[in-house]
XYZ file of C-alpha atoms in Angstrom:
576
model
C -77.730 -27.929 111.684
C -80.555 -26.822 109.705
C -84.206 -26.476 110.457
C -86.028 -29.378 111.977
C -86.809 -31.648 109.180
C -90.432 -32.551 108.835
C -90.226 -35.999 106.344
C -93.701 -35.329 105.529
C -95.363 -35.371 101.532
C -93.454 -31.482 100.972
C -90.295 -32.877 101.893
C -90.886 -35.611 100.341
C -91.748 -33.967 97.087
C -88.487 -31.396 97.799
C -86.263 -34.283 98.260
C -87.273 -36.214 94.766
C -86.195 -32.838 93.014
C -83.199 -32.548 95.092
C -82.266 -36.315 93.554
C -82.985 -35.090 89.960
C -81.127 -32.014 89.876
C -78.040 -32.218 92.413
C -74.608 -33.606 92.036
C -74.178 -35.649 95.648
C -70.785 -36.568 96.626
C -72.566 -39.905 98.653
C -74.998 -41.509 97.273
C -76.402 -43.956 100.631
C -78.750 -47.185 99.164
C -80.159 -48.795 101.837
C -82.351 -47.324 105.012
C -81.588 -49.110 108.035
C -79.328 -48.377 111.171
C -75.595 -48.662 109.086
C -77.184 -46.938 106.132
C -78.949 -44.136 108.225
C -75.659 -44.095 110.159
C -73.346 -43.782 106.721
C -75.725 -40.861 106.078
C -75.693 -39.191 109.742
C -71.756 -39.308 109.536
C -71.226 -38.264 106.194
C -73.453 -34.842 106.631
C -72.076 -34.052 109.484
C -68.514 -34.022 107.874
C -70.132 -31.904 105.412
C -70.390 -34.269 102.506
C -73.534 -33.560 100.455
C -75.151 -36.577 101.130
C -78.664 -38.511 99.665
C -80.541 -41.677 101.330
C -82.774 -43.807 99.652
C -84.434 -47.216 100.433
C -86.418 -49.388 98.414
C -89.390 -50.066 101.551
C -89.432 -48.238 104.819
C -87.125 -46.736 106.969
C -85.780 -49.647 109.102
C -88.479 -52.030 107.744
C -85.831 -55.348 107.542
C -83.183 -56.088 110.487
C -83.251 -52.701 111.998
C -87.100 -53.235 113.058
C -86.734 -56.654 114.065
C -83.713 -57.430 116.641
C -83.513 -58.004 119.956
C -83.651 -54.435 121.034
C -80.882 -54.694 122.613
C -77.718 -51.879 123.179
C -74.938 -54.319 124.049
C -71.886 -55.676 124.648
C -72.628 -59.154 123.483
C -71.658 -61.060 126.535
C -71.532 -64.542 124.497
C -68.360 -62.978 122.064
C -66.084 -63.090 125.442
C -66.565 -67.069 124.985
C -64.772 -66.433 121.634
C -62.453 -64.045 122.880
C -63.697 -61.228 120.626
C -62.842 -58.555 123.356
C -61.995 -55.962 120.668
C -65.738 -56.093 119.672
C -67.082 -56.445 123.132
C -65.097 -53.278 124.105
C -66.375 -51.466 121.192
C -70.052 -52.746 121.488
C -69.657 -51.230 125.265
C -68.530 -47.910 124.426
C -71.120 -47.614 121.817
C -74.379 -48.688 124.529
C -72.956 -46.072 127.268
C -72.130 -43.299 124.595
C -76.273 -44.044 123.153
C -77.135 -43.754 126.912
C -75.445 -40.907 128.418
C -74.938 -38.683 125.433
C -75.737 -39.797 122.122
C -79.784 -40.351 123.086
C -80.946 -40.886 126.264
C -84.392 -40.395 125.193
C -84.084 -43.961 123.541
C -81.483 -46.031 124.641
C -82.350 -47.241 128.578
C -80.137 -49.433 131.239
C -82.051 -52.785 131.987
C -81.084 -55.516 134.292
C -80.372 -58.961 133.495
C -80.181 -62.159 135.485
C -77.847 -64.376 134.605
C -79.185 -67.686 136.074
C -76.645 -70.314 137.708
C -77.263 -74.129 137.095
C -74.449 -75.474 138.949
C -72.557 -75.047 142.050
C -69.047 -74.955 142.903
C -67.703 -74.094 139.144
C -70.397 -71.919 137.433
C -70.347 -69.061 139.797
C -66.586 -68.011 139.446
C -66.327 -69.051 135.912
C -69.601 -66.566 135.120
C -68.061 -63.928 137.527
C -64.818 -63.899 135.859
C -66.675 -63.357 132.638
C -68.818 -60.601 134.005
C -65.888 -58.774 135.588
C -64.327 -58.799 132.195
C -67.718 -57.248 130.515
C -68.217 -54.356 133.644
C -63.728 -53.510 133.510
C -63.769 -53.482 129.408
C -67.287 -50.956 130.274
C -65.431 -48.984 132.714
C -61.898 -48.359 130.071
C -62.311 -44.982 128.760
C -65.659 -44.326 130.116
C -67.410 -41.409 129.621
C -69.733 -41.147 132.691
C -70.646 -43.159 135.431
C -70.909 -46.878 134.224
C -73.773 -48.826 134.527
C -74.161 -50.931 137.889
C -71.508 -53.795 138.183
C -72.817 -57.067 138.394
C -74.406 -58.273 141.761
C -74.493 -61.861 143.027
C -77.161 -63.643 144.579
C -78.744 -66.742 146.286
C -81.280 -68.930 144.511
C -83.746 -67.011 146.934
C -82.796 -63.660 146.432
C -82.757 -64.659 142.624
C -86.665 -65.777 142.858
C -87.514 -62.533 144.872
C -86.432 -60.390 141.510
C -87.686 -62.940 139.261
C -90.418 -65.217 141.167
C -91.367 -66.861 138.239
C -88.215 -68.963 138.239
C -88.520 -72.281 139.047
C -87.054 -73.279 142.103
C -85.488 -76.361 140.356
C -83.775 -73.970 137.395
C -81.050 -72.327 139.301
C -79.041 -72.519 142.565
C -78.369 -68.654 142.306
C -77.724 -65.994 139.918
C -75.038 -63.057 138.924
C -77.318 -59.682 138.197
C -75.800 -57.396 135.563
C -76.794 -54.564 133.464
C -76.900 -53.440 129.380
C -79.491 -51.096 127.632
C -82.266 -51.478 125.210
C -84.310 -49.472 122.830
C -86.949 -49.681 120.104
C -84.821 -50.261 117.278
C -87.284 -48.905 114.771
C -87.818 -45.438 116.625
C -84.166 -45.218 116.662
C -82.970 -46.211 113.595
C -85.833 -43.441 112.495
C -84.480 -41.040 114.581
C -81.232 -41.235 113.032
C -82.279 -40.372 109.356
C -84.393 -37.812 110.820
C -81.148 -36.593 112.237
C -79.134 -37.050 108.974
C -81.885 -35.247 107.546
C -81.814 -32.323 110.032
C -77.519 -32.235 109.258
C -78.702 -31.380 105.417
C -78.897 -35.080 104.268
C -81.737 -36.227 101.398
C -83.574 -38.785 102.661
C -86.506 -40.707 101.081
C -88.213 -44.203 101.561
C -89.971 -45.811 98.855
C -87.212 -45.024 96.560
C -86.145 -48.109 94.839
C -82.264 -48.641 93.173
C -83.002 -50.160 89.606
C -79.585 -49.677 87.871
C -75.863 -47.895 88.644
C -74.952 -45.417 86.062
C -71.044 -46.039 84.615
C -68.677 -43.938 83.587
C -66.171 -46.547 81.925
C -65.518 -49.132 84.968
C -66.200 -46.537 87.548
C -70.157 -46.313 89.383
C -71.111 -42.355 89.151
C -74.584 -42.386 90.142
C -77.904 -44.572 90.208
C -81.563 -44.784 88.248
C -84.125 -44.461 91.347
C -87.452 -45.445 91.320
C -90.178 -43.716 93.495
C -92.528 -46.934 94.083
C -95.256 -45.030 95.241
C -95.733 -43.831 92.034
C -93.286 -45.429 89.521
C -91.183 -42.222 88.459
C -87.411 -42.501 88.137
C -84.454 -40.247 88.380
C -81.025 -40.165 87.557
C -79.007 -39.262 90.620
C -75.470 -38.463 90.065
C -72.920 -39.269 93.300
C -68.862 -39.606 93.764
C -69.491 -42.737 95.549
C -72.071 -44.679 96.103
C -72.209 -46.684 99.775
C -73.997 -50.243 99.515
C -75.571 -50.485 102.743
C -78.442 -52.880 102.480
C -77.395 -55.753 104.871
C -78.758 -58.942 103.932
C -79.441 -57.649 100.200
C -75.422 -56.809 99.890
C -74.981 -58.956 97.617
C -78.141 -58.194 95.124
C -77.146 -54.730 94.991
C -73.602 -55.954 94.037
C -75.033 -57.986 91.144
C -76.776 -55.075 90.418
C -73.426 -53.015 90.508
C -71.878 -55.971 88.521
C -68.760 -57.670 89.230
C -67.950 -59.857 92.106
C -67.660 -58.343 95.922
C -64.892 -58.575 98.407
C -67.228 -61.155 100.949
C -70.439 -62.010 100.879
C -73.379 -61.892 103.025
C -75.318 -64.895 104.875
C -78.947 -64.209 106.181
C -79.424 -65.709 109.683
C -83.152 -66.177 111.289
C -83.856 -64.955 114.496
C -87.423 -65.110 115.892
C -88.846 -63.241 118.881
C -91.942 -63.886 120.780
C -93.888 -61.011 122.529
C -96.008 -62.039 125.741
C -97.816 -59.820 128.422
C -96.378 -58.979 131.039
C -98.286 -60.380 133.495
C -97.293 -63.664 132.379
C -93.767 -63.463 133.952
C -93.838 -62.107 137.295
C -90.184 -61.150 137.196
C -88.929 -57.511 137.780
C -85.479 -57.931 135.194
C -84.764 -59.487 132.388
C -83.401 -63.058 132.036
C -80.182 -64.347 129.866
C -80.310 -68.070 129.589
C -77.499 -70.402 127.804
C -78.711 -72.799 125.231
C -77.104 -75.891 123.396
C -76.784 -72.994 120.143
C -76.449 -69.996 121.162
C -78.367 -67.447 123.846
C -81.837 -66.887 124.726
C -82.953 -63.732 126.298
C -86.028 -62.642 128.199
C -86.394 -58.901 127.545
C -88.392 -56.359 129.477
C -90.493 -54.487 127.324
C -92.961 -51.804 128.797
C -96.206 -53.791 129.583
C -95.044 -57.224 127.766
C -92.081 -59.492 127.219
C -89.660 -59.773 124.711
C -88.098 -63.598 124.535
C -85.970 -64.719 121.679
C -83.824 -65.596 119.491
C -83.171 -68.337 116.980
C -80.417 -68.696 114.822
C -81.486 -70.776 111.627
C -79.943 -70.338 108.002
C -82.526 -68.378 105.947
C -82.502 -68.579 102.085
C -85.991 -67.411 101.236
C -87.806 -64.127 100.359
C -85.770 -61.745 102.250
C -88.523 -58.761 102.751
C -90.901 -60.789 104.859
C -88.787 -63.297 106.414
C -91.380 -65.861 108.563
C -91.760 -66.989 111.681
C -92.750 -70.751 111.285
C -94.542 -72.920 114.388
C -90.995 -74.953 114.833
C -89.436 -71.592 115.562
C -92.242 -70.413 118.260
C -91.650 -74.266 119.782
C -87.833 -73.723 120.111
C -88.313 -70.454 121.893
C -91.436 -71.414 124.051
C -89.634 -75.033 124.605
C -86.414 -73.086 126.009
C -88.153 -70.591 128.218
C -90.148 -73.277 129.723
C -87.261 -75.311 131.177
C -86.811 -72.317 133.802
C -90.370 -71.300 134.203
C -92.351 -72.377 137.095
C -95.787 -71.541 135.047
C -95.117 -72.285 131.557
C -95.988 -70.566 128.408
C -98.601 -71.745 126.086
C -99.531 -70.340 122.219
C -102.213 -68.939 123.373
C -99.930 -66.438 125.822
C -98.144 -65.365 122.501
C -99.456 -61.280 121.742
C -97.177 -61.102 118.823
C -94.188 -62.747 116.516
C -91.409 -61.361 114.518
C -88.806 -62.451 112.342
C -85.694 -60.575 111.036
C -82.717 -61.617 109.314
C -78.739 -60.895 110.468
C -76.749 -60.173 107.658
C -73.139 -62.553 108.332
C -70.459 -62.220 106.860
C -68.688 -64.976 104.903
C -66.162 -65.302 102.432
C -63.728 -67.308 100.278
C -61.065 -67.243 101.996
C -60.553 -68.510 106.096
C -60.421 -65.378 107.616
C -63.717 -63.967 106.117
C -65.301 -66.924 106.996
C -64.455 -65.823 110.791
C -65.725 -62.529 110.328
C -68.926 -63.436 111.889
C -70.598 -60.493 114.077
C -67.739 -57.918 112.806
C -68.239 -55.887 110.202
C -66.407 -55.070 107.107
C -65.628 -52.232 104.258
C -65.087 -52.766 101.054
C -64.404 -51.409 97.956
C -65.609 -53.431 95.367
C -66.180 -51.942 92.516
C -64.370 -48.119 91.739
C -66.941 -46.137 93.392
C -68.141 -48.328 95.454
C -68.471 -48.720 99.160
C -69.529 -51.833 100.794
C -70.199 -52.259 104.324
C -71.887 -55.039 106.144
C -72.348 -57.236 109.106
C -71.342 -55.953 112.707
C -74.246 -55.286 115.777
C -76.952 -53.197 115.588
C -75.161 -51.270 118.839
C -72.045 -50.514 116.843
C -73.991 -49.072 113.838
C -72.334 -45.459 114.491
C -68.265 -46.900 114.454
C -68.947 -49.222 111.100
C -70.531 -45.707 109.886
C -67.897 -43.571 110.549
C -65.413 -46.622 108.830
C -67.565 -46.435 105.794
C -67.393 -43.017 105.118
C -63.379 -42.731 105.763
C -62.867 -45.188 102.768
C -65.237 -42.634 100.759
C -63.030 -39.854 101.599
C -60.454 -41.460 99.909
C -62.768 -41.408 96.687
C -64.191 -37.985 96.809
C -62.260 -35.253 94.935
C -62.106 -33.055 98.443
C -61.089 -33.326 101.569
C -62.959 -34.780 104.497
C -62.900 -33.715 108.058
C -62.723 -36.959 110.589
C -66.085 -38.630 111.985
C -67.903 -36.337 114.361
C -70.835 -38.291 115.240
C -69.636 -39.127 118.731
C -70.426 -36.196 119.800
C -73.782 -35.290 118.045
C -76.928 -36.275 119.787
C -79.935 -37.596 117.787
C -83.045 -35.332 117.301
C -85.248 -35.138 121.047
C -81.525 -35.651 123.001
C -80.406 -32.072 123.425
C -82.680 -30.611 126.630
C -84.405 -34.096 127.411
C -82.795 -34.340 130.911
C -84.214 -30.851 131.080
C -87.945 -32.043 129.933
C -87.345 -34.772 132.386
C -87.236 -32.146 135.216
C -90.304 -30.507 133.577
C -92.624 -33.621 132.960
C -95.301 -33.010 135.744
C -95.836 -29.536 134.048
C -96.069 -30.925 130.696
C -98.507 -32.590 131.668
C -100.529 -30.374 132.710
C -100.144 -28.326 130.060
C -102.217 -31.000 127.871
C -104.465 -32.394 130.152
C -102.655 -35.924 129.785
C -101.465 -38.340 132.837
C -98.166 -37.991 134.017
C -97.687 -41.769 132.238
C -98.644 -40.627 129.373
C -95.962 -37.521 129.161
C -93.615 -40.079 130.535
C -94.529 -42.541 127.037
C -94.353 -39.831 125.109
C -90.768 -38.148 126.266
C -89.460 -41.757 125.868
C -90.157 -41.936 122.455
C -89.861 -38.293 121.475
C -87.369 -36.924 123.661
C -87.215 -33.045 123.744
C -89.629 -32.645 120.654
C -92.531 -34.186 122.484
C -94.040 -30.487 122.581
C -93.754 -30.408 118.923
C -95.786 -33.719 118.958
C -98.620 -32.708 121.343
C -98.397 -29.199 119.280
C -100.418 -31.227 116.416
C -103.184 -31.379 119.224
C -103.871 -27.880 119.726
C -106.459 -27.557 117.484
C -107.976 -30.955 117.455
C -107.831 -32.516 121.195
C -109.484 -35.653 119.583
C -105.600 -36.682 119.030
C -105.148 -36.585 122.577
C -107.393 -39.820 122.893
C -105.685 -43.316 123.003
C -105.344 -45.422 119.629
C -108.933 -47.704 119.422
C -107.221 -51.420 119.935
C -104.169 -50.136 121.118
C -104.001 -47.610 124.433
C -100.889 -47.368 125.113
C -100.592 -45.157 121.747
C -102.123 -41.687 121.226
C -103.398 -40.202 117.914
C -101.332 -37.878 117.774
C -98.424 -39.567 117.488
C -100.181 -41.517 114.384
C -100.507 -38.124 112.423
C -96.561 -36.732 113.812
C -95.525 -40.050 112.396
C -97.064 -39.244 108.913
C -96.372 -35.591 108.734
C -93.334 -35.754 110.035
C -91.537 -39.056 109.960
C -91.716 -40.023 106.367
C -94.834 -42.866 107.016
C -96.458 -43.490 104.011
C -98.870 -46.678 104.301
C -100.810 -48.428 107.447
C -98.019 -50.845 108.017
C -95.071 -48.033 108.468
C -97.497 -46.771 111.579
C -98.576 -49.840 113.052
C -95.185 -51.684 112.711
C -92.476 -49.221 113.234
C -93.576 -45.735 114.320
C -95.702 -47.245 116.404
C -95.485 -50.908 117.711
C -99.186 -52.297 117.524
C -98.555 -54.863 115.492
C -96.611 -56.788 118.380
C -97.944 -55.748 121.383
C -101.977 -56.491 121.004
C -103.387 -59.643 120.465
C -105.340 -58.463 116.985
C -102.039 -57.308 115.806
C -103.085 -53.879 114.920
C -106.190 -54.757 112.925
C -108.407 -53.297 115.038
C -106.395 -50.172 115.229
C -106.191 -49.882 111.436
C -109.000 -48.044 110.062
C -109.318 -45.436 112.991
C -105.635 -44.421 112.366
C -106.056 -44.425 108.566
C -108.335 -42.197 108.822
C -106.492 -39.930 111.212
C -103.811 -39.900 108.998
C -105.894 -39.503 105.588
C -106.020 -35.428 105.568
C -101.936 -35.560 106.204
C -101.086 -37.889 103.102
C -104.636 -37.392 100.729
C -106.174 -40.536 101.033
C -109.488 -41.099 99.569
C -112.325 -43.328 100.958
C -110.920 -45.711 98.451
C -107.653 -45.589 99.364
C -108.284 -45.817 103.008
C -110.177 -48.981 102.429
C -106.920 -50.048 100.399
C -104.845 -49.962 103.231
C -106.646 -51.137 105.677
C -107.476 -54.543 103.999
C -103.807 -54.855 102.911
C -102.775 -54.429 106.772
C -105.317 -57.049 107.608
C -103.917 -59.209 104.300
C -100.220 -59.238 106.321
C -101.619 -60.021 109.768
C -103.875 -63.129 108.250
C -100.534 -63.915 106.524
C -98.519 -63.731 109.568
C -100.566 -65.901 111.078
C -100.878 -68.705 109.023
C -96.978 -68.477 108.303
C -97.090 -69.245 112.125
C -98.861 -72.288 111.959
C -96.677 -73.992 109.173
C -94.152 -76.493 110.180
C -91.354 -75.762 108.134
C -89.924 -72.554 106.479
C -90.781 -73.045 102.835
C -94.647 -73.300 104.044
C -94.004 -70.535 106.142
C -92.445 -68.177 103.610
C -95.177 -69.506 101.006
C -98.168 -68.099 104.005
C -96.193 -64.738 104.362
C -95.653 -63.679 100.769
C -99.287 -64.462 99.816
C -100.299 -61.477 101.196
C -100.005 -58.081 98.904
C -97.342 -55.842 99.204
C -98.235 -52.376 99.764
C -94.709 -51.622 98.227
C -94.292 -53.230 94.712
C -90.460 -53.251 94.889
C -88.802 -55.498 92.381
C -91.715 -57.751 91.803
C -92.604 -58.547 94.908
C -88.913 -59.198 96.662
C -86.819 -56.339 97.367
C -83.560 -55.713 96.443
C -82.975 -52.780 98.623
């Protein structure tokens, strides 16, 4: 592995040269958890390998799921044990190996409605989910599941109504921030030798006869473009698959269907429970996720044909959810509870023929074009296996051989020595001057590099203070995410290296100017173009909030795209 990579403006500059003037044998378009896996894998089999995406690192699905590492209980309904098993593997290996720092058990209750038939038909289910856990597994498993009486249900999770269940079945899976992980994986695939840029837009595919040898790449901070010459070329853009393909030209093995799914975020303290919930509905599932001081409930599951960059949360959605959740809660839920709303689109597969149609929540590679990878659709937990697939059908393209996938056994950046810095927190501490629960937020996010992070406070211990607006946040974490994790505007910090834009009621706008101006010496911002940024951030939020108020998803997607774009990527809608 090479030096720590810093994706700060030198890199950044570095890695726009490195485009123009190498010959890569992978050529990665598309910056979320599969493309930042494609890229991880690839390096590490010692492929010289470039990543580029059109907005921010992880700024479509990848930022905006359920934040959840799991098996996907619901698929056993379908019998999809194949992808159960594999989505199980893939949450223990993220907890006990692959990053620890990140990826955390939580526990779920799985409320019962009726008697006699529900409890053995849910127990057979969950015994199924903890034995296909336990086949080949690498440590100890997580808990099994745990039964219990409608009262020792309510004494986890009081705020149950006493009316909504006759018991429960407890059982565990894992979540993370999806956005700090999906980050930490290009900053991994960076630190393996990869090229890695955001803002870095895919405008054409160079030919050489029928065959794709490369790509024209536009830097949309500042318009530039560059040739970049690659063996293959992986299409890894989710939901935009199949814009990239009509970029390519030529039709593509399957296509890919965007699916809506909108979370609310609530404080805590408006759920006294102590786990999460799962609760059956008439479509799908609806979940009730722990997440630090606030709640995460969602999803929905609505067909989504509009702008694909900003998808929008409209007031039907927040009803559905808020409707659901109610039917179990003994103190309902009210707008005015809501602290934030997102929206992010699943890319599903479909195709013409039967069996693609059924692809569904599994993923697929395809070669549609000579040098040309697709891959798409699968779970955010089994980004790493559809990875590793991807890059064995470009080693049968590149003109050398290529070593198998190593990736299950390489930890992200801030894995190797955490359990160590775990032992070592109270002296960490210390060290800085910070409370222990403030080395404990800062290890969870940082792993074993959190020195490096507090480092940037050694000669300034004003970025040891909390973020104005948003406390749970220091400063220094706003500058290490612009020196050194490729943030280039308000909305990367607030959104994704940071989540302030869903966890306080002003949705980061009071936040905004204090941290642009933290940040301004890092990335040479001006008085004008702090003042830039800062009213574009507040543009979104307005946006986001009147998009939340419309009753249908046209008026909603009209609210949303109103705003300016901070990233002028194909005229306002992306296509990577």
């Amino acid at each position: 592995m090479t030096a720590q990579t810093a994706l700060g403006p030198e890199q950044r500059a570095r890695a726009w040269a490195e485009l123009a003037e190498e010959q890569f044998e992978v050529l990665v378009v598309g910056g979320g958890v599969t493309g930042a896996g494609v890229a991880l894998d690839a390096a590490t089999r010692g492929l010289r390998t470039a990543l580029v995406e059109a907005r921010d690192f992880a700024s479509g699905t990848s930022s905006r799921s359920s934040k959840l590492f799991h098996g996907g209980l619901r698929y056993l309904q379908s019998f999809e044990f194949g992808l159960v098993r594999e989505a199980l593997h893939e949450r223990d290996l993220s907890v006990t190996r692959l990053a620890p720092h990140l990826v955390k058990p939580v526990p779920f209750l799985y409320p019962l409605e009726h008697r006699v038939w529900e409890r053995p038909y849910v127990t057979a289910g969950l015994a199924l989910y903890d034995g296909l856990a336990r086949i080949g597994a690498l440590s100890t498993p997580l808990p099994p599941q745990k039964h219990l009486t409608r009262t020792g249900a309510r004494t986890l999770f009081p705020a149950l109504r006493p009316d909504a269940l006759v018991g429960a079945v407890r059982y565990y899976d894992a979540q993370a921030d999806d956005a700090r992980h999906t980050l930490t994986v290009v900053r991994t695939a960076a630190a393996y030798g990869a090229t890695v840029l955001n803002s870095a837009e895919v405008v054409a595919f160079e030919h050489a006869g029928d065959r794709v040898v490369g790509a024209r790449v536009r830097d949309v901070e500042t318009g530039r473009e560059v040739d970049v010459r690659a063996e293959v070329v992986v299409n890894a853009t989710g939901v935009w698959t199949d814009d990239v393909q009509t970029l390519v030209g030529g039709r593509g093995r399957f296509h890919v269907r965007a699916s809506k799914g909108v979370h609310i975020v609530v404080p805590r303290d408006r759920i006294n429970g102590e786990t999460g919930l799962i609760l059956r509905t008439e479509k799908s599932v609806l979940f009730v996720i722990p997440w630090g001081s606030h709640w995460i409930i969602g999803t929905t599951d609505t067909d989504w044909d509009l702008d694909k960059a900003h998808p929008a949360a409209s007031r039907a959605d927040i009803d559905y959810i808020l409707e659901h959740v109610n039917q179990v809660l003994a103190v309902p839920l009210t707008h005015d509870d809501i602290t934030g709303v997102y929206a992010g689109l699943r890319p599903l597969l479909s195709g013409e023929s039967e069996l693609t149609s059924q692809l569904s929540r599994e993923h697929a590679v395809a070669r549609p074009t000579p040098g040309v990878i697709a891959v798409a659709g699968g779970k955010y937990t089994t980004y790493r296996p559809m990875a590793a697939d991807a890059v064995d059908a470009v080693a049968e393209d590149v003109t050398r051989r290529v070593p198998p996938s190593v990736t299950e056994n390489i930890p992200l950046l801030g894995a190797e020595g955490y359990q160590a810095m775990v032992n070592q927190l109270d002296g960490l501490a210390e060290r800085w001057g910070i409370p222990h629960f403030r080395a404990e937020h800062l290890l969870n996010r940082y792993g074993s590099l959190t020195p490096d992070v507090l480092e940037l406070a050694a000669d300034d211990r004003f970025l040891l203070e909390p973020v104005p607006g948003a406390e749970e946040y220091l400063m220094v974490e706003m500058v290490w995410g612009a020196s050194h994790e490729g943030a280039l505007h308000l909305d990367d910090l607030l959104a994704r290296r940071t989540r302030i834009s869903i966890e306080t009621p002003h949705r980061g706008v009071e936040s905004a100017e204090p941290v642009a101006r933290a940040v301004a010496g890092v990335l040479g911002w001006d008085e004008q173009r702090i003042a830039s940024e800062v009213d574009s951030y507040a543009a979104r939020v307005e946006a986001e909030r009147r998009s939340q108020t419309a009753t249908s998803d046209q008026e909603a997607d009209a609210a949303r795209v109103a705003a300016p774009d901070t990233r002028a990527v194909a005229v306002g809608r992306a296509l990577v």
